[in-house]
Amino acid sequence: MKYKRILLKLSGEALMGERQYGIDPVRLAEYAEEIKKIHDKGVEIAIVIGGGNIFRGVAGASNGMDRVQGDYMGMLATVINGMALQGALEDKGMLTRLQTALKIEAIAEPYIKRRAVRHLEKGRIVIFGAGTGNPYFTTDTAAVLRGVEIHADVILKGTRVDGVYDSDPEKNASALKFDSISFEDVLKKGLNVMDTTAFTLSQENKLPIVIFDMNKEGNLLKICEGENIGTEVNI
């Protein structure tokens, strides 16, 4: 396998499937099956999942809610998604641990870096919930931060599109897809890969990012086996 330890970043919206909000159990089961394929190959897996299918702090703030309060609500939404994914993974026979940046000891361990690494070494899948535990930071930033802390080989960002394009492929049929691109070129071209804080943190720590279509069966396994799927952002 090309990667020994990965940090998989999933958006909350991805869990909606065909629904308008919430969690689609069919999509959840599909993701669990895709994750099982690489788990069975011995890849150490950590996961960060967003909460946009339940609540977005930014959206709450635009409706007059206090931004900090809204962001904490968003963090709790990521914990709900983490619990749902944990259940789906365990249904497939995998051992998991949910760790959260906010203390919710009845349902999850508090995030402790050394403990997380030990779980990974033992073959358990670790799901990180509640973002960084701080308002004003996205789950993209949380994903890169945790990836750096646990010494992941790569950030795999599963989205609905199959990579990075020079313009929006849903609006421009002739948009050009990049197979690989440097951090510097992403910034020069003003491409939207991750929010600026997450992207800069990844660049400074030389942690590559692969953006790929998580909804296409087998893509996750192919990436871990070294196939050129999606777009790799690297030094």
PDB file of C-alpha atoms in Angstrom:
ATOM      1  CA  MET A   1       0.000   0.000   0.000  1.00  0.00           C
ATOM      2  CA  LYS A   2       1.221   3.500  -0.819  1.00  0.00           C
ATOM      3  CA  TYR A   3       0.043   4.956   2.506  1.00  0.00           C
ATOM      4  CA  LYS A   4       0.436   3.331   5.918  1.00  0.00           C
ATOM      5  CA  ARG A   5      -1.580   5.899   7.902  1.00  0.00           C
ATOM      6  CA  ILE A   6      -4.224   8.225   6.462  1.00  0.00           C
ATOM      7  CA  LEU A   7      -6.497  10.986   7.689  1.00  0.00           C
ATOM      8  CA  LEU A   8      -9.807  10.746   5.822  1.00  0.00           C
ATOM      9  CA  LYS A   9     -11.826  13.969   5.738  1.00  0.00           C
ATOM     10  CA  LEU A  10     -15.525  13.604   4.938  1.00  0.00           C
ATOM     11  CA  SER A  11     -18.059  16.409   4.646  1.00  0.00           C
ATOM     12  CA  GLY A  12     -21.234  16.242   6.670  1.00  0.00           C
ATOM     13  CA  GLU A  13     -23.221  16.908   3.496  1.00  0.00           C
ATOM     14  CA  ALA A  14     -21.841  13.683   2.008  1.00  0.00           C
ATOM     15  CA  LEU A  15     -23.808  11.712   4.606  1.00  0.00           C
ATOM     16  CA  MET A  16     -27.108  13.137   3.363  1.00  0.00           C
ATOM     17  CA  GLY A  17     -27.080  10.957   0.264  1.00  0.00           C
ATOM     18  CA  GLU A  18     -30.244  11.830  -1.646  1.00  0.00           C
ATOM     19  CA  ARG A  19     -31.842  13.513   1.365  1.00  0.00           C
ATOM     20  CA  GLN A  20     -32.161  17.244   2.002  1.00  0.00           C
ATOM     21  CA  TYR A  21     -30.661  17.025   5.494  1.00  0.00           C
ATOM     22  CA  GLY A  22     -29.696  14.502   8.177  1.00  0.00           C
ATOM     23  CA  ILE A  23     -28.056  11.122   7.656  1.00  0.00           C
ATOM     24  CA  ASP A  24     -28.821   8.597   4.915  1.00  0.00           C
ATOM     25  CA  PRO A  25     -28.212   5.096   6.349  1.00  0.00           C
ATOM     26  CA  VAL A  26     -27.604   3.694   2.859  1.00  0.00           C
ATOM     27  CA  ARG A  27     -24.812   6.202   2.153  1.00  0.00           C
ATOM     28  CA  LEU A  28     -23.387   5.580   5.632  1.00  0.00           C
ATOM     29  CA  ALA A  29     -23.223   1.828   4.964  1.00  0.00           C
ATOM     30  CA  GLU A  30     -21.570   2.445   1.575  1.00  0.00           C
ATOM     31  CA  TYR A  31     -18.865   4.566   3.201  1.00  0.00           C
ATOM     32  CA  ALA A  32     -18.300   1.945   5.890  1.00  0.00           C
ATOM     33  CA  GLU A  33     -17.817  -0.695   3.187  1.00  0.00           C
ATOM     34  CA  GLU A  34     -15.288   1.491   1.338  1.00  0.00           C
ATOM     35  CA  ILE A  35     -13.370   2.119   4.570  1.00  0.00           C
ATOM     36  CA  LYS A  36     -13.390  -1.608   5.374  1.00  0.00           C
ATOM     37  CA  LYS A  37     -11.607  -2.364   2.086  1.00  0.00           C
ATOM     38  CA  ILE A  38      -8.541  -0.363   3.097  1.00  0.00           C
ATOM     39  CA  HIS A  39      -8.777  -1.407   6.756  1.00  0.00           C
ATOM     40  CA  ASP A  40      -8.548  -5.053   5.659  1.00  0.00           C
ATOM     41  CA  LYS A  41      -5.337  -4.173   3.797  1.00  0.00           C
ATOM     42  CA  GLY A  42      -3.728  -2.924   7.004  1.00  0.00           C
ATOM     43  CA  VAL A  43      -4.031   0.831   6.469  1.00  0.00           C
ATOM     44  CA  GLU A  44      -4.244   2.808   9.729  1.00  0.00           C
ATOM     45  CA  ILE A  45      -7.285   5.086   9.467  1.00  0.00           C
ATOM     46  CA  ALA A  46      -8.245   8.286  11.259  1.00  0.00           C
ATOM     47  CA  ILE A  47     -11.384  10.171  10.219  1.00  0.00           C
ATOM     48  CA  VAL A  48     -12.633  13.737  10.606  1.00  0.00           C
ATOM     49  CA  ILE A  49     -16.206  14.416   9.552  1.00  0.00           C
ATOM     50  CA  GLY A  50     -18.042  17.703   9.140  1.00  0.00           C
ATOM     51  CA  GLY A  51     -21.455  18.637  10.496  1.00  0.00           C
ATOM     52  CA  GLY A  52     -23.012  20.602   7.635  1.00  0.00           C
ATOM     53  CA  ASN A  53     -25.817  18.087   7.165  1.00  0.00           C
ATOM     54  CA  ILE A  54     -27.096  18.987  10.643  1.00  0.00           C
ATOM     55  CA  PHE A  55     -25.907  22.503  11.479  1.00  0.00           C
ATOM     56  CA  ARG A  56     -23.467  25.128  10.230  1.00  0.00           C
ATOM     57  CA  GLY A  57     -22.245  27.835  12.593  1.00  0.00           C
ATOM     58  CA  VAL A  58     -21.703  30.247   9.697  1.00  0.00           C
ATOM     59  CA  ALA A  59     -25.302  29.786   8.546  1.00  0.00           C
ATOM     60  CA  GLY A  60     -26.529  30.370  12.097  1.00  0.00           C
ATOM     61  CA  ALA A  61     -24.474  33.558  12.348  1.00  0.00           C
ATOM     62  CA  SER A  62     -25.958  34.859   9.085  1.00  0.00           C
ATOM     63  CA  ASN A  63     -29.403  34.503  10.689  1.00  0.00           C
ATOM     64  CA  GLY A  64     -28.443  36.618  13.683  1.00  0.00           C
ATOM     65  CA  MET A  65     -27.145  33.876  16.004  1.00  0.00           C
ATOM     66  CA  ASP A  66     -23.968  34.478  17.986  1.00  0.00           C
ATOM     67  CA  ARG A  67     -21.134  33.014  15.877  1.00  0.00           C
ATOM     68  CA  VAL A  68     -19.365  31.349  18.798  1.00  0.00           C
ATOM     69  CA  GLN A  69     -22.592  29.693  19.978  1.00  0.00           C
ATOM     70  CA  GLY A  70     -23.308  28.581  16.415  1.00  0.00           C
ATOM     71  CA  ASP A  71     -19.849  27.080  15.990  1.00  0.00           C
ATOM     72  CA  TYR A  72     -20.203  25.052  19.184  1.00  0.00           C
ATOM     73  CA  MET A  73     -23.532  23.745  17.892  1.00  0.00           C
ATOM     74  CA  GLY A  74     -21.715  22.776  14.689  1.00  0.00           C
ATOM     75  CA  MET A  75     -19.099  20.917  16.744  1.00  0.00           C
ATOM     76  CA  LEU A  76     -21.840  18.895  18.417  1.00  0.00           C
ATOM     77  CA  ALA A  77     -23.232  18.090  14.960  1.00  0.00           C
ATOM     78  CA  THR A  78     -19.863  16.540  14.021  1.00  0.00           C
ATOM     79  CA  VAL A  79     -20.061  14.365  17.135  1.00  0.00           C
ATOM     80  CA  ILE A  80     -23.504  13.094  16.065  1.00  0.00           C
ATOM     81  CA  ASN A  81     -22.099  12.247  12.626  1.00  0.00           C
ATOM     82  CA  GLY A  82     -19.085  10.602  14.248  1.00  0.00           C
ATOM     83  CA  MET A  83     -21.338   8.402  16.367  1.00  0.00           C
ATOM     84  CA  ALA A  84     -23.362   7.427  13.293  1.00  0.00           C
ATOM     85  CA  LEU A  85     -20.213   6.520  11.348  1.00  0.00           C
ATOM     86  CA  GLN A  86     -18.842   4.652  14.349  1.00  0.00           C
ATOM     87  CA  GLY A  87     -21.982   2.507  14.461  1.00  0.00           C
ATOM     88  CA  ALA A  88     -21.799   1.784  10.727  1.00  0.00           C
ATOM     89  CA  LEU A  89     -18.133   0.778  10.932  1.00  0.00           C
ATOM     90  CA  GLU A  90     -18.714  -1.493  13.914  1.00  0.00           C
ATOM     91  CA  ASP A  91     -21.612  -3.124  12.079  1.00  0.00           C
ATOM     92  CA  LYS A  92     -18.994  -4.198   9.509  1.00  0.00           C
ATOM     93  CA  GLY A  93     -16.833  -5.718  12.254  1.00  0.00           C
ATOM     94  CA  MET A  94     -14.221  -2.979  12.678  1.00  0.00           C
ATOM     95  CA  LEU A  95     -12.994  -1.722  16.033  1.00  0.00           C
ATOM     96  CA  THR A  96     -13.348   2.040  16.494  1.00  0.00           C
ATOM     97  CA  ARG A  97     -12.755   4.833  18.953  1.00  0.00           C
ATOM     98  CA  LEU A  98     -14.473   8.213  18.929  1.00  0.00           C
ATOM     99  CA  GLN A  99     -12.366  11.025  20.394  1.00  0.00           C
ATOM    100  CA  THR A 100     -13.703  14.541  20.816  1.00  0.00           C
ATOM    101  CA  ALA A 101     -12.059  17.925  21.319  1.00  0.00           C
ATOM    102  CA  LEU A 102     -14.874  18.790  23.760  1.00  0.00           C
ATOM    103  CA  LYS A 103     -15.298  16.533  26.776  1.00  0.00           C
ATOM    104  CA  ILE A 104     -18.398  14.357  26.358  1.00  0.00           C
ATOM    105  CA  GLU A 105     -17.204  11.416  28.408  1.00  0.00           C
ATOM    106  CA  ALA A 106     -20.457   9.427  28.363  1.00  0.00           C
ATOM    107  CA  ILE A 107     -20.091   8.791  24.616  1.00  0.00           C
ATOM    108  CA  ALA A 108     -16.472   9.483  23.629  1.00  0.00           C
ATOM    109  CA  GLU A 109     -12.898   9.676  24.824  1.00  0.00           C
ATOM    110  CA  PRO A 110     -11.322  13.123  25.141  1.00  0.00           C
ATOM    111  CA  TYR A 111      -8.779  13.726  22.384  1.00  0.00           C
ATOM    112  CA  ILE A 112      -5.310  12.658  23.550  1.00  0.00           C
ATOM    113  CA  LYS A 113      -2.703  12.433  20.827  1.00  0.00           C
ATOM    114  CA  ARG A 114      -0.705   9.546  22.292  1.00  0.00           C
ATOM    115  CA  ARG A 115      -3.844   7.518  22.930  1.00  0.00           C
ATOM    116  CA  ALA A 116      -5.079   8.158  19.381  1.00  0.00           C
ATOM    117  CA  VAL A 117      -1.771   6.953  17.926  1.00  0.00           C
ATOM    118  CA  ARG A 118      -1.863   3.842  20.117  1.00  0.00           C
ATOM    119  CA  HIS A 119      -5.378   3.018  18.878  1.00  0.00           C
ATOM    120  CA  LEU A 120      -4.180   3.335  15.292  1.00  0.00           C
ATOM    121  CA  GLU A 121      -1.185   1.081  15.962  1.00  0.00           C
ATOM    122  CA  LYS A 122      -3.598  -1.536  17.331  1.00  0.00           C
ATOM    123  CA  GLY A 123      -5.662  -1.421  14.142  1.00  0.00           C
ATOM    124  CA  ARG A 124      -8.573   0.584  15.518  1.00  0.00           C
ATOM    125  CA  ILE A 125     -10.207   3.287  13.428  1.00  0.00           C
ATOM    126  CA  VAL A 126     -10.148   6.625  15.250  1.00  0.00           C
ATOM    127  CA  ILE A 127     -12.869   9.193  14.553  1.00  0.00           C
ATOM    128  CA  PHE A 128     -12.128  12.747  15.680  1.00  0.00           C
ATOM    129  CA  GLY A 129     -15.224  14.772  16.595  1.00  0.00           C
ATOM    130  CA  ALA A 130     -15.952  18.367  17.649  1.00  0.00           C
ATOM    131  CA  GLY A 131     -13.415  19.902  15.258  1.00  0.00           C
ATOM    132  CA  THR A 132     -10.508  21.607  16.999  1.00  0.00           C
ATOM    133  CA  GLY A 133     -12.712  22.428  20.003  1.00  0.00           C
ATOM    134  CA  ASN A 134     -12.470  26.135  19.168  1.00  0.00           C
ATOM    135  CA  PRO A 135     -14.914  28.417  17.353  1.00  0.00           C
ATOM    136  CA  TYR A 136     -13.918  30.067  14.045  1.00  0.00           C
ATOM    137  CA  PHE A 137     -12.015  26.961  12.889  1.00  0.00           C
ATOM    138  CA  THR A 138     -13.434  24.614  10.257  1.00  0.00           C
ATOM    139  CA  THR A 139     -13.366  20.827  10.204  1.00  0.00           C
ATOM    140  CA  ASP A 140     -10.885  21.119   7.302  1.00  0.00           C
ATOM    141  CA  THR A 141      -8.499  22.798   9.732  1.00  0.00           C
ATOM    142  CA  ALA A 142      -9.268  20.120  12.327  1.00  0.00           C
ATOM    143  CA  ALA A 143      -8.485  17.416   9.766  1.00  0.00           C
ATOM    144  CA  VAL A 144      -5.085  18.863   8.877  1.00  0.00           C
ATOM    145  CA  LEU A 145      -4.230  19.580  12.527  1.00  0.00           C
ATOM    146  CA  ARG A 146      -5.036  16.010  13.573  1.00  0.00           C
ATOM    147  CA  GLY A 147      -3.254  14.663  10.498  1.00  0.00           C
ATOM    148  CA  VAL A 148      -0.090  16.535  11.456  1.00  0.00           C
ATOM    149  CA  GLU A 149      -0.366  15.469  15.109  1.00  0.00           C
ATOM    150  CA  ILE A 150      -0.761  11.745  14.394  1.00  0.00           C
ATOM    151  CA  HIS A 151       1.897  11.838  11.628  1.00  0.00           C
ATOM    152  CA  ALA A 152      -0.487  10.782   8.862  1.00  0.00           C
ATOM    153  CA  ASP A 153       1.075  10.202   5.446  1.00  0.00           C
ATOM    154  CA  VAL A 154      -1.677  12.069   3.624  1.00  0.00           C
ATOM    155  CA  ILE A 155      -4.987  13.893   3.971  1.00  0.00           C
ATOM    156  CA  LEU A 156      -7.625  12.211   1.796  1.00  0.00           C
ATOM    157  CA  LYS A 157     -10.491  14.638   1.251  1.00  0.00           C
ATOM    158  CA  GLY A 158     -13.555  12.769   0.006  1.00  0.00           C
ATOM    159  CA  THR A 159     -15.958  15.045  -1.868  1.00  0.00           C
ATOM    160  CA  ARG A 160     -18.657  14.880  -4.546  1.00  0.00           C
ATOM    161  CA  VAL A 161     -16.245  15.965  -7.313  1.00  0.00           C
ATOM    162  CA  ASP A 162     -13.376  13.899  -8.698  1.00  0.00           C
ATOM    163  CA  GLY A 163     -10.573  16.382  -8.138  1.00  0.00           C
ATOM    164  CA  VAL A 164      -9.461  19.998  -8.466  1.00  0.00           C
ATOM    165  CA  TYR A 165     -10.428  21.925 -11.609  1.00  0.00           C
ATOM    166  CA  ASP A 166      -9.362  25.304 -12.972  1.00  0.00           C
ATOM    167  CA  SER A 167     -13.032  26.370 -12.803  1.00  0.00           C
ATOM    168  CA  ASP A 168     -16.326  24.959 -11.518  1.00  0.00           C
ATOM    169  CA  PRO A 169     -16.979  21.750 -13.539  1.00  0.00           C
ATOM    170  CA  GLU A 170     -20.697  21.954 -12.719  1.00  0.00           C
ATOM    171  CA  LYS A 171     -20.885  25.349 -14.443  1.00  0.00           C
ATOM    172  CA  ASN A 172     -18.160  24.987 -17.075  1.00  0.00           C
ATOM    173  CA  ALA A 173     -18.215  21.809 -19.174  1.00  0.00           C
ATOM    174  CA  SER A 174     -14.690  22.502 -20.487  1.00  0.00           C
ATOM    175  CA  ALA A 175     -13.123  22.901 -17.030  1.00  0.00           C
ATOM    176  CA  LEU A 176      -9.621  21.406 -16.830  1.00  0.00           C
ATOM    177  CA  LYS A 177      -8.867  18.839 -14.104  1.00  0.00           C
ATOM    178  CA  PHE A 178      -5.448  18.688 -12.483  1.00  0.00           C
ATOM    179  CA  ASP A 179      -3.969  15.230 -11.773  1.00  0.00           C
ATOM    180  CA  SER A 180      -1.444  16.865  -9.470  1.00  0.00           C
ATOM    181  CA  ILE A 181      -0.662  20.432  -8.499  1.00  0.00           C
ATOM    182  CA  SER A 182       1.686  22.191  -6.089  1.00  0.00           C
ATOM    183  CA  PHE A 183       0.555  24.132  -3.030  1.00  0.00           C
ATOM    184  CA  GLU A 184       2.102  27.228  -4.609  1.00  0.00           C
ATOM    185  CA  ASP A 185       0.115  26.866  -7.841  1.00  0.00           C
ATOM    186  CA  VAL A 186      -3.139  26.368  -5.944  1.00  0.00           C
ATOM    187  CA  LEU A 187      -2.567  29.707  -4.220  1.00  0.00           C
ATOM    188  CA  LYS A 188      -1.465  31.456  -7.439  1.00  0.00           C
ATOM    189  CA  LYS A 189      -4.539  30.258  -9.339  1.00  0.00           C
ATOM    190  CA  GLY A 190      -6.897  30.969  -6.429  1.00  0.00           C
ATOM    191  CA  LEU A 191      -8.296  27.423  -6.469  1.00  0.00           C
ATOM    192  CA  ASN A 192     -10.642  26.262  -3.737  1.00  0.00           C
ATOM    193  CA  VAL A 193      -9.144  23.166  -2.106  1.00  0.00           C
ATOM    194  CA  MET A 194      -9.565  23.847   1.615  1.00  0.00           C
ATOM    195  CA  ASP A 195      -9.989  26.964   3.700  1.00  0.00           C
ATOM    196  CA  THR A 196      -6.831  29.078   3.945  1.00  0.00           C
ATOM    197  CA  THR A 197      -5.928  28.120   7.527  1.00  0.00           C
ATOM    198  CA  ALA A 198      -6.136  24.384   6.794  1.00  0.00           C
ATOM    199  CA  PHE A 199      -4.303  24.722   3.493  1.00  0.00           C
ATOM    200  CA  THR A 200      -1.450  26.774   4.971  1.00  0.00           C
ATOM    201  CA  LEU A 201      -1.041  24.338   7.866  1.00  0.00           C
ATOM    202  CA  SER A 202      -0.814  21.442   5.416  1.00  0.00           C
ATOM    203  CA  GLN A 203       1.697  23.299   3.248  1.00  0.00           C
ATOM    204  CA  GLU A 204       3.939  24.265   6.184  1.00  0.00           C
ATOM    205  CA  ASN A 205       4.049  20.671   7.408  1.00  0.00           C
ATOM    206  CA  LYS A 206       4.562  19.205   3.907  1.00  0.00           C
ATOM    207  CA  LEU A 207       1.460  17.051   4.339  1.00  0.00           C
ATOM    208  CA  PRO A 208       0.007  16.181   0.910  1.00  0.00           C
ATOM    209  CA  ILE A 209      -3.725  16.403   0.215  1.00  0.00           C
ATOM    210  CA  VAL A 210      -5.641  14.215  -2.227  1.00  0.00           C
ATOM    211  CA  ILE A 211      -9.080  15.432  -3.312  1.00  0.00           C
ATOM    212  CA  PHE A 212     -11.238  12.662  -4.776  1.00  0.00           C
ATOM    213  CA  ASP A 213     -14.800  11.463  -5.364  1.00  0.00           C
ATOM    214  CA  MET A 214     -15.713   9.407  -2.289  1.00  0.00           C
ATOM    215  CA  ASN A 215     -19.021   8.361  -3.847  1.00  0.00           C
ATOM    216  CA  LYS A 216     -17.386   6.285  -6.591  1.00  0.00           C
ATOM    217  CA  GLU A 217     -16.952   2.694  -5.470  1.00  0.00           C
ATOM    218  CA  GLY A 218     -13.339   1.573  -5.056  1.00  0.00           C
ATOM    219  CA  ASN A 219     -11.733   5.027  -5.253  1.00  0.00           C
ATOM    220  CA  LEU A 220     -10.493   5.019  -1.659  1.00  0.00           C
ATOM    221  CA  LEU A 221      -8.800   1.640  -2.083  1.00  0.00           C
ATOM    222  CA  LYS A 222      -7.255   2.635  -5.422  1.00  0.00           C
ATOM    223  CA  ILE A 223      -5.692   5.767  -3.890  1.00  0.00           C
ATOM    224  CA  CYS A 224      -4.190   3.774  -1.023  1.00  0.00           C
ATOM    225  CA  GLU A 225      -2.807   1.281  -3.553  1.00  0.00           C
ATOM    226  CA  GLY A 226      -1.067   4.129  -5.388  1.00  0.00           C
ATOM    227  CA  GLU A 227      -3.361   4.749  -8.366  1.00  0.00           C
ATOM    228  CA  ASN A 228      -3.657   8.323  -9.613  1.00  0.00           C
ATOM    229  CA  ILE A 229      -7.234   9.053  -8.550  1.00  0.00           C
ATOM    230  CA  GLY A 230      -8.483  12.603  -8.047  1.00  0.00           C
ATOM    231  CA  THR A 231      -5.969  15.426  -7.593  1.00  0.00           C
ATOM    232  CA  GLU A 232      -2.881  15.342  -5.394  1.00  0.00           C
ATOM    233  CA  VAL A 233      -1.707  18.636  -3.898  1.00  0.00           C
ATOM    234  CA  ASN A 234       1.924  18.387  -2.851  1.00  0.00           C
ATOM    235  CA  ILE A 235       5.158  20.361  -2.517  1.00  0.00           C
TER     236      ILE A 235
END
